[in-house]
PDB file of C-alpha atoms in Angstrom:
ATOM      1  CA  MET A   1     -20.531-143.315 -52.487  1.00 43.00           C
ATOM      2  CA  ALA A   2     -23.804-145.108 -51.910  1.00 46.00           C
ATOM      3  CA  HIS A   3     -26.967-143.184 -51.096  1.00 48.00           C
ATOM      4  CA  PRO A   4     -27.350-142.679 -47.305  1.00 43.00           C
ATOM      5  CA  HIS A   5     -30.454-144.896 -47.484  1.00 54.00           C
ATOM      6  CA  PHE A   6     -28.173-147.896 -48.034  1.00 55.00           C
ATOM      7  CA  ARG A   7     -25.740-147.117 -45.226  1.00 54.00           C
ATOM      8  CA  ALA A   8     -27.596-149.091 -42.566  1.00 51.00           C
ATOM      9  CA  TYR A   9     -27.400-152.185 -44.771  1.00 55.00           C
ATOM     10  CA  ASP A  10     -24.335-152.271 -47.022  1.00 53.00           C
ATOM     11  CA  HIS A  11     -21.388-152.193 -44.611  1.00 56.00           C
ATOM     12  CA  GLY A  12     -21.735-155.186 -42.366  1.00 60.00           C
ATOM     13  CA  PRO A  13     -24.447-154.965 -39.693  1.00 58.00           C
ATOM     14  CA  ALA A  14     -24.901-158.680 -40.517  1.00 67.00           C
ATOM     15  CA  PRO A  15     -23.295-161.136 -42.978  1.00 79.00           C
ATOM     16  CA  VAL A  16     -26.425-160.829 -45.160  1.00 84.00           C
ATOM     17  CA  THR A  17     -28.929-157.965 -45.178  1.00 86.00           C
ATOM     18  CA  ALA A  18     -31.757-157.196 -47.623  1.00 89.00           C
ATOM     19  CA  LEU A  19     -33.437-153.976 -48.668  1.00 89.00           C
ATOM     20  CA  ALA A  20     -36.537-152.983 -50.677  1.00 91.00           C
ATOM     21  CA  THR A  21     -36.317-149.933 -52.951  1.00 90.00           C
ATOM     22  CA  ASP A  22     -38.882-148.882 -55.572  1.00 93.00           C
ATOM     23  CA  TYR A  23     -38.085-146.629 -58.538  1.00 93.00           C
ATOM     24  CA  VAL A  24     -40.083-144.831 -61.216  1.00 93.00           C
ATOM     25  CA  ALA A  25     -39.538-145.576 -64.911  1.00 87.00           C
ATOM     26  CA  GLY A  26     -36.411-143.978 -66.330  1.00 88.00           C
ATOM     27  CA  HIS A  27     -34.744-143.309 -62.972  1.00 93.00           C
ATOM     28  CA  ILE A  28     -30.954-143.572 -63.025  1.00 93.00           C
ATOM     29  CA  THR A  29     -29.019-144.041 -59.802  1.00 92.00           C
ATOM     30  CA  PRO A  30     -25.834-141.931 -59.594  1.00 90.00           C
ATOM     31  CA  ALA A  31     -22.554-143.829 -59.863  1.00 92.00           C
ATOM     32  CA  HIS A  32     -21.887-145.406 -56.484  1.00 90.00           C
ATOM     33  CA  GLU A  33     -20.319-148.410 -54.763  1.00 89.00           C
ATOM     34  CA  HIS A  34     -20.858-150.476 -51.609  1.00 88.00           C
ATOM     35  CA  PRO A  35     -18.444-151.933 -49.026  1.00 86.00           C
ATOM     36  CA  TYR A  36     -20.240-155.281 -49.277  1.00 88.00           C
ATOM     37  CA  ALA A  37     -21.148-157.195 -52.429  1.00 90.00           C
ATOM     38  CA  GLN A  38     -24.694-156.593 -53.654  1.00 91.00           C
ATOM     39  CA  LEU A  39     -27.141-159.017 -55.245  1.00 93.00           C
ATOM     40  CA  ILE A  40     -29.342-156.651 -57.274  1.00 93.00           C
ATOM     41  CA  TYR A  41     -32.752-158.123 -58.068  1.00 93.00           C
ATOM     42  CA  ALA A  42     -36.121-156.723 -59.149  1.00 90.00           C
ATOM     43  CA  VAL A  43     -39.423-158.461 -58.544  1.00 89.00           C
ATOM     44  CA  HIS A  44     -40.879-156.141 -61.198  1.00 87.00           C
ATOM     45  CA  GLY A  45     -39.249-154.241 -64.049  1.00 84.00           C
ATOM     46  CA  VAL A  46     -35.969-154.439 -65.931  1.00 85.00           C
ATOM     47  CA  MET A  47     -32.689-152.860 -64.828  1.00 89.00           C
ATOM     48  CA  ILE A  48     -29.758-151.846 -67.031  1.00 89.00           C
ATOM     49  CA  VAL A  49     -26.661-151.999 -64.856  1.00 92.00           C
ATOM     50  CA  SER A  50     -23.418-150.362 -66.031  1.00 89.00           C
ATOM     51  CA  THR A  51     -19.821-150.362 -64.811  1.00 89.00           C
ATOM     52  CA  GLN A  52     -16.586-149.348 -66.521  1.00 86.00           C
ATOM     53  CA  HIS A  53     -16.336-152.920 -67.818  1.00 83.00           C
ATOM     54  CA  GLY A  54     -19.665-153.113 -69.600  1.00 84.00           C
ATOM     55  CA  GLN A  55     -23.405-153.262 -69.390  1.00 84.00           C
ATOM     56  CA  TRP A  56     -25.830-155.908 -68.160  1.00 86.00           C
ATOM     57  CA  VAL A  57     -29.590-156.136 -68.688  1.00 82.00           C
ATOM     58  CA  VAL A  58     -31.334-157.669 -65.674  1.00 85.00           C
ATOM     59  CA  PRO A  59     -34.966-158.737 -66.234  1.00 80.00           C
ATOM     60  CA  PRO A  60     -37.262-160.338 -63.635  1.00 78.00           C
ATOM     61  CA  THR A  61     -36.140-163.876 -62.694  1.00 79.00           C
ATOM     62  CA  ARG A  62     -32.553-162.608 -62.987  1.00 86.00           C
ATOM     63  CA  ALA A  63     -30.204-160.805 -60.602  1.00 92.00           C
ATOM     64  CA  ILE A  64     -26.730-159.322 -60.939  1.00 92.00           C
ATOM     65  CA  TRP A  65     -23.902-159.927 -58.494  1.00 91.00           C
ATOM     66  CA  MET A  66     -22.044-156.647 -57.935  1.00 92.00           C
ATOM     67  CA  PRO A  67     -18.639-157.074 -56.231  1.00 91.00           C
ATOM     68  CA  PRO A  68     -17.735-154.726 -53.381  1.00 90.00           C
ATOM     69  CA  GLN A  69     -16.142-151.362 -54.181  1.00 90.00           C
ATOM     70  CA  THR A  70     -17.378-151.524 -57.795  1.00 91.00           C
ATOM     71  CA  GLN A  71     -18.647-148.238 -59.205  1.00 93.00           C
ATOM     72  CA  HIS A  72     -21.992-148.807 -60.931  1.00 93.00           C
ATOM     73  CA  THR A  73     -25.153-147.108 -62.101  1.00 93.00           C
ATOM     74  CA  VAL A  74     -28.613-148.623 -62.560  1.00 94.00           C
ATOM     75  CA  ARG A  75     -31.147-147.391 -65.145  1.00 92.00           C
ATOM     76  CA  MET A  76     -34.753-148.457 -64.721  1.00 91.00           C
ATOM     77  CA  ALA A  77     -36.607-149.681 -67.828  1.00 83.00           C
ATOM     78  CA  GLY A  78     -40.148-149.229 -66.624  1.00 80.00           C
ATOM     79  CA  ARG A  79     -41.195-149.123 -62.982  1.00 87.00           C
ATOM     80  CA  VAL A  80     -38.790-151.209 -60.890  1.00 90.00           C
ATOM     81  CA  GLN A  81     -39.347-152.867 -57.524  1.00 92.00           C
ATOM     82  CA  MET A  82     -35.799-153.668 -56.416  1.00 93.00           C
ATOM     83  CA  ARG A  83     -35.149-156.195 -53.668  1.00 92.00           C
ATOM     84  CA  SER A  84     -31.410-156.443 -53.146  1.00 89.00           C
ATOM     85  CA  ALA A  85     -29.188-158.223 -50.660  1.00 90.00           C
ATOM     86  CA  PHE A  86     -25.815-157.088 -49.322  1.00 89.00           C
ATOM     87  CA  VAL A  87     -23.470-159.997 -48.722  1.00 89.00           C
ATOM     88  CA  ASP A  88     -20.118-160.326 -46.994  1.00 85.00           C
ATOM     89  CA  PRO A  89     -18.034-161.243 -50.093  1.00 81.00           C
ATOM     90  CA  GLY A  90     -16.000-163.702 -48.064  1.00 82.00           C
ATOM     91  CA  LEU A  91     -19.122-165.849 -47.797  1.00 83.00           C
ATOM     92  CA  ALA A  92     -19.455-166.221 -51.571  1.00 80.00           C
ATOM     93  CA  PRO A  93     -15.901-166.840 -52.829  1.00 79.00           C
ATOM     94  CA  HIS A  94     -17.155-168.730 -55.908  1.00 76.00           C
ATOM     95  CA  LEU A  95     -18.454-165.441 -57.340  1.00 75.00           C
ATOM     96  CA  ALA A  96     -15.012-163.819 -56.975  1.00 67.00           C
ATOM     97  CA  GLY A  97     -14.691-160.226 -58.120  1.00 76.00           C
ATOM     98  CA  ASP A  98     -16.687-160.265 -61.345  1.00 80.00           C
ATOM     99  CA  CYS A  99     -20.106-158.886 -62.175  1.00 87.00           C
ATOM    100  CA  VAL A 100     -22.328-161.730 -63.295  1.00 86.00           C
ATOM    101  CA  VAL A 101     -26.029-162.196 -64.039  1.00 86.00           C
ATOM    102  CA  LEU A 102     -27.596-165.082 -62.138  1.00 89.00           C
ATOM    103  CA  ALA A 103     -30.830-166.994 -62.657  1.00 86.00           C
ATOM    104  CA  VAL A 104     -33.032-166.440 -59.600  1.00 89.00           C
ATOM    105  CA  SER A 105     -34.803-169.585 -58.437  1.00 90.00           C
ATOM    106  CA  PRO A 106     -38.284-169.407 -56.884  1.00 92.00           C
ATOM    107  CA  LEU A 107     -36.687-170.259 -53.533  1.00 94.00           C
ATOM    108  CA  MET A 108     -34.145-167.426 -53.812  1.00 93.00           C
ATOM    109  CA  ARG A 109     -36.939-164.994 -54.674  1.00 93.00           C
ATOM    110  CA  GLU A 110     -38.883-165.941 -51.560  1.00 94.00           C
ATOM    111  CA  LEU A 111     -35.757-165.818 -49.387  1.00 94.00           C
ATOM    112  CA  LEU A 112     -35.021-162.289 -50.599  1.00 93.00           C
ATOM    113  CA  LEU A 113     -38.576-161.177 -49.870  1.00 93.00           C
ATOM    114  CA  ALA A 114     -38.421-162.760 -46.405  1.00 93.00           C
ATOM    115  CA  ALA A 115     -35.014-161.198 -45.689  1.00 91.00           C
ATOM    116  CA  VAL A 116     -36.321-157.725 -46.583  1.00 90.00           C
ATOM    117  CA  ALA A 117     -38.915-158.050 -43.826  1.00 89.00           C
ATOM    118  CA  LEU A 118     -36.247-158.884 -41.211  1.00 83.00           C
ATOM    119  CA  PRO A 119     -33.961-155.891 -40.603  1.00 77.00           C
ATOM    120  CA  PRO A 120     -30.504-156.627 -39.137  1.00 76.00           C
ATOM    121  CA  PRO A 121     -28.820-157.504 -36.912  1.00 77.00           C
ATOM    122  CA  HIS A 122     -29.941-161.125 -36.567  1.00 79.00           C
ATOM    123  CA  ALA A 123     -29.450-162.990 -33.295  1.00 83.00           C
ATOM    124  CA  PRO A 124     -27.738-166.399 -33.698  1.00 86.00           C
ATOM    125  CA  GLY A 125     -30.376-169.066 -34.238  1.00 87.00           C
ATOM    126  CA  SER A 126     -33.104-166.512 -35.036  1.00 89.00           C
ATOM    127  CA  ARG A 127     -35.378-166.701 -38.083  1.00 90.00           C
ATOM    128  CA  GLY A 128     -33.369-163.936 -39.735  1.00 86.00           C
ATOM    129  CA  ASP A 129     -30.146-165.851 -39.113  1.00 89.00           C
ATOM    130  CA  HIS A 130     -31.605-169.034 -40.615  1.00 92.00           C
ATOM    131  CA  ILE A 131     -32.912-167.162 -43.685  1.00 92.00           C
ATOM    132  CA  ALA A 132     -29.528-165.522 -44.203  1.00 90.00           C
ATOM    133  CA  HIS A 133     -27.779-168.899 -44.175  1.00 90.00           C
ATOM    134  CA  LEU A 134     -30.366-170.385 -46.548  1.00 93.00           C
ATOM    135  CA  LEU A 135     -29.932-167.406 -48.873  1.00 92.00           C
ATOM    136  CA  LEU A 136     -26.175-167.999 -48.969  1.00 91.00           C
ATOM    137  CA  ASP A 137     -26.717-171.711 -49.668  1.00 91.00           C
ATOM    138  CA  GLU A 138     -29.076-170.923 -52.541  1.00 92.00           C
ATOM    139  CA  LEU A 139     -26.718-168.269 -53.907  1.00 90.00           C
ATOM    140  CA  ARG A 140     -24.070-170.959 -54.403  1.00 87.00           C
ATOM    141  CA  THR A 141     -26.407-172.924 -56.702  1.00 89.00           C
ATOM    142  CA  LEU A 142     -27.598-170.154 -59.050  1.00 86.00           C
ATOM    143  CA  PRO A 143     -26.368-170.557 -62.633  1.00 83.00           C
ATOM    144  CA  ALA A 144     -24.665-167.645 -64.403  1.00 79.00           C
ATOM    145  CA  LEU A 145     -26.212-166.272 -67.620  1.00 77.00           C
ATOM    146  CA  ALA A 146     -24.779-164.527 -70.663  1.00 70.00           C
ATOM    147  CA  LEU A 147     -26.431-161.109 -70.386  1.00 74.00           C
ATOM    148  CA  HIS A 148     -23.237-159.051 -70.502  1.00 79.00           C
ATOM    149  CA  LEU A 149     -22.274-156.499 -73.147  1.00 85.00           C
ATOM    150  CA  PRO A 150     -18.550-155.725 -72.706  1.00 87.00           C
ATOM    151  CA  GLN A 151     -17.453-152.197 -73.588  1.00 86.00           C
ATOM    152  CA  PRO A 152     -14.174-151.621 -75.456  1.00 90.00           C
ATOM    153  CA  ARG A 153     -11.592-149.013 -74.533  1.00 89.00           C
ATOM    154  CA  ASP A 154     -10.244-148.526 -78.043  1.00 92.00           C
ATOM    155  CA  ALA A 155     -11.660-145.252 -79.395  1.00 92.00           C
ATOM    156  CA  ARG A 156     -12.300-146.758 -82.835  1.00 93.00           C
ATOM    157  CA  LEU A 157     -14.360-149.604 -81.424  1.00 93.00           C
ATOM    158  CA  GLN A 158     -16.182-147.218 -79.118  1.00 93.00           C
ATOM    159  CA  ARG A 159     -17.402-145.365 -82.199  1.00 94.00           C
ATOM    160  CA  ILE A 160     -18.796-148.610 -83.643  1.00 94.00           C
ATOM    161  CA  CYS A 161     -20.333-149.785 -80.387  1.00 94.00           C
ATOM    162  CA  GLU A 162     -21.963-146.457 -79.585  1.00 93.00           C
ATOM    163  CA  ARG A 163     -23.559-146.451 -83.033  1.00 93.00           C
ATOM    164  CA  LEU A 164     -24.813-150.027 -82.735  1.00 93.00           C
ATOM    165  CA  GLN A 165     -26.352-149.341 -79.323  1.00 90.00           C
ATOM    166  CA  ALA A 166     -28.001-146.140 -80.543  1.00 90.00           C
ATOM    167  CA  ALA A 167     -29.181-147.735 -83.808  1.00 91.00           C
ATOM    168  CA  PRO A 168     -29.391-151.527 -83.352  1.00 90.00           C
ATOM    169  CA  ASP A 169     -30.933-151.875 -86.810  1.00 90.00           C
ATOM    170  CA  ASP A 170     -27.658-150.710 -88.421  1.00 92.00           C
ATOM    171  CA  ASN A 171     -26.577-153.647 -90.604  1.00 90.00           C
ATOM    172  CA  SER A 172     -23.239-152.181 -91.696  1.00 93.00           C
ATOM    173  CA  THR A 173     -20.670-154.908 -92.323  1.00 94.00           C
ATOM    174  CA  VAL A 174     -17.193-155.174 -90.844  1.00 94.00           C
ATOM    175  CA  ALA A 175     -15.779-154.107 -94.203  1.00 95.00           C
ATOM    176  CA  GLN A 176     -17.960-150.988 -94.230  1.00 95.00           C
ATOM    177  CA  TRP A 177     -16.905-150.054 -90.713  1.00 95.00           C
ATOM    178  CA  ALA A 178     -13.274-150.702 -91.558  1.00 94.00           C
ATOM    179  CA  ALA A 179     -13.523-148.327 -94.528  1.00 95.00           C
ATOM    180  CA  ARG A 180     -15.020-145.589 -92.330  1.00 94.00           C
ATOM    181  CA  LEU A 181     -12.244-146.038 -89.772  1.00 92.00           C
ATOM    182  CA  HIS A 182      -9.526-146.236 -92.459  1.00 93.00           C
ATOM    183  CA  VAL A 183      -8.291-149.643 -91.325  1.00 93.00           C
ATOM    184  CA  ASP A 184      -8.678-153.125 -92.785  1.00 93.00           C
ATOM    185  CA  ALA A 185     -11.442-155.528 -91.773  1.00 93.00           C
ATOM    186  CA  LYS A 186      -9.010-157.922 -90.083  1.00 94.00           C
ATOM    187  CA  THR A 187      -7.922-155.111 -87.767  1.00 94.00           C
ATOM    188  CA  VAL A 188     -11.536-154.489 -86.700  1.00 94.00           C
ATOM    189  CA  GLN A 189     -12.070-158.182 -85.993  1.00 94.00           C
ATOM    190  CA  ARG A 190      -8.799-158.445 -84.090  1.00 94.00           C
ATOM    191  CA  LEU A 191      -9.690-155.407 -81.978  1.00 94.00           C
ATOM    192  CA  PHE A 192     -13.131-156.819 -81.144  1.00 94.00           C
ATOM    193  CA  ALA A 193     -11.616-160.129 -80.062  1.00 94.00           C
ATOM    194  CA  ARG A 194      -8.961-158.415 -77.947  1.00 93.00           C
ATOM    195  CA  GLU A 195     -11.161-155.750 -76.370  1.00 92.00           C
ATOM    196  CA  THR A 196     -14.451-157.593 -75.862  1.00 91.00           C
ATOM    197  CA  GLY A 197     -13.690-161.310 -76.201  1.00 90.00           C
ATOM    198  CA  MET A 198     -16.295-161.445 -78.985  1.00 90.00           C
ATOM    199  CA  SER A 199     -16.363-161.188 -82.750  1.00 93.00           C
ATOM    200  CA  PHE A 200     -17.994-158.134 -84.319  1.00 94.00           C
ATOM    201  CA  ALA A 201     -21.055-160.203 -85.284  1.00 92.00           C
ATOM    202  CA  ARG A 202     -21.380-161.734 -81.822  1.00 90.00           C
ATOM    203  CA  TRP A 203     -21.105-158.351 -80.122  1.00 93.00           C
ATOM    204  CA  ARG A 204     -23.774-156.839 -82.383  1.00 93.00           C
ATOM    205  CA  GLN A 205     -26.083-159.794 -81.747  1.00 88.00           C
ATOM    206  CA  GLN A 206     -25.578-159.441 -77.990  1.00 87.00           C
ATOM    207  CA  ALA A 207     -26.322-155.701 -78.184  1.00 90.00           C
ATOM    208  CA  ARG A 208     -29.521-156.499 -80.066  1.00 90.00           C
ATOM    209  CA  LEU A 209     -30.541-159.163 -77.562  1.00 86.00           C
ATOM    210  CA  LEU A 210     -30.147-156.792 -74.648  1.00 85.00           C
ATOM    211  CA  ALA A 211     -31.992-154.041 -76.508  1.00 87.00           C
ATOM    212  CA  ALA A 212     -34.764-156.553 -77.202  1.00 87.00           C
ATOM    213  CA  LEU A 213     -35.101-157.390 -73.510  1.00 83.00           C
ATOM    214  CA  GLU A 214     -35.431-153.711 -72.663  1.00 81.00           C
ATOM    215  CA  ARG A 215     -38.045-153.111 -75.382  1.00 85.00           C
ATOM    216  CA  LEU A 216     -40.078-156.200 -74.507  1.00 83.00           C
ATOM    217  CA  ALA A 217     -39.993-155.240 -70.844  1.00 76.00           C
ATOM    218  CA  ARG A 218     -41.535-151.888 -71.780  1.00 76.00           C
ATOM    219  CA  GLY A 219     -44.362-153.725 -73.501  1.00 80.00           C
ATOM    220  CA  ASP A 220     -43.292-153.192 -77.135  1.00 86.00           C
ATOM    221  CA  ARG A 221     -44.785-155.629 -79.634  1.00 90.00           C
ATOM    222  CA  ILE A 222     -42.557-158.424 -80.930  1.00 91.00           C
ATOM    223  CA  LEU A 223     -43.049-157.201 -84.520  1.00 91.00           C
ATOM    224  CA  ASP A 224     -41.978-153.652 -83.645  1.00 92.00           C
ATOM    225  CA  THR A 225     -39.020-154.946 -81.629  1.00 91.00           C
ATOM    226  CA  ALA A 226     -37.827-157.205 -84.449  1.00 91.00           C
ATOM    227  CA  LEU A 227     -37.965-154.392 -87.027  1.00 90.00           C
ATOM    228  CA  ALA A 228     -36.300-151.875 -84.703  1.00 90.00           C
ATOM    229  CA  LEU A 229     -33.392-154.291 -84.219  1.00 90.00           C
ATOM    230  CA  GLY A 230     -32.824-154.833 -87.939  1.00 88.00           C
ATOM    231  CA  TYR A 231     -34.400-158.273 -88.365  1.00 88.00           C
ATOM    232  CA  ALA A 232     -36.234-158.977 -91.604  1.00 86.00           C
ATOM    233  CA  SER A 233     -39.126-160.687 -89.840  1.00 89.00           C
ATOM    234  CA  PRO A 234     -40.458-161.515 -86.364  1.00 90.00           C
ATOM    235  CA  GLY A 235     -39.668-165.168 -87.131  1.00 91.00           C
ATOM    236  CA  ALA A 236     -35.969-164.488 -87.679  1.00 90.00           C
ATOM    237  CA  PHE A 237     -35.854-162.485 -84.448  1.00 91.00           C
ATOM    238  CA  ALA A 238     -37.724-165.196 -82.503  1.00 91.00           C
ATOM    239  CA  THR A 239     -35.322-167.878 -83.761  1.00 90.00           C
ATOM    240  CA  MET A 240     -32.303-165.902 -82.573  1.00 87.00           C
ATOM    241  CA  PHE A 241     -33.986-165.122 -79.247  1.00 87.00           C
ATOM    242  CA  ARG A 242     -34.970-168.748 -78.627  1.00 86.00           C
ATOM    243  CA  ARG A 243     -31.456-169.942 -79.461  1.00 83.00           C
ATOM    244  CA  GLN A 244     -30.038-167.611 -76.811  1.00 79.00           C
ATOM    245  CA  PHE A 245     -32.632-167.868 -74.032  1.00 75.00           C
ATOM    246  CA  GLY A 246     -34.351-171.186 -74.676  1.00 75.00           C
ATOM    247  CA  VAL A 247     -37.848-169.676 -74.911  1.00 79.00           C
ATOM    248  CA  ALA A 248     -39.780-167.527 -77.379  1.00 85.00           C
ATOM    249  CA  PRO A 249     -39.838-163.748 -76.811  1.00 86.00           C
ATOM    250  CA  SER A 250     -43.527-163.957 -75.915  1.00 82.00           C
ATOM    251  CA  ALA A 251     -42.775-166.351 -73.062  1.00 79.00           C
ATOM    252  CA  TYR A 252     -39.679-164.750 -71.585  1.00 75.00           C
ATOM    253  CA  PHE A 253     -41.329-162.452 -69.035  1.00 65.00           C
ATOM    254  CA  ARG A 254     -44.057-164.885 -67.946  1.00 62.00           C
TER     255      ARG A 254
END
């Protein structure tokens, strides 16, 4: 169940409502869900959002769409200023029932901030009503981003994934993991493809990328981040980061 603080916002007092909530570094919200879909966004700080299906890292300039009735927790990497919107899911059918990270445009950011200042309900034709409709229009244009780390259900893969998230610098090969699990390497690869939709190498790279975002958001140096994630040099790490996000690590949070 959602915290009582959300109850005046997340169950339909208006088709779109917005709420400001600030959190201290390291805070973890208890597992909860909302009757309406939630667009979870932070104007400051990085959020690690988890459901039974996986984990998403949500830095500034990004938001995550959380479908209604989806159990989730949010961990704050650093101080977080959350500005989220609750949306009647019928008004955003293109987002369906999946969690997805969205790029937040400057216009969407300003619409969220404006919506927070206008508590529901909104009279037809009022400023709040116009902002809500603009927010929905902008929501339909936001591109989805690959910031998802799917979690397997197979106990053998869980052992691998838990290790790689706890020690992202672990460079053990598929063959080495297969030997530890007493299976062949092809079985490990087949399980990764079936359970996560990724190869072992792709999953490990994604885990490292998301760990990098969390470390950089805390203010860690690029050199320290690269070494902690198992890269031989900051240059190798920067190349991988730029290939995924289109900018250098030093520019990502600007």
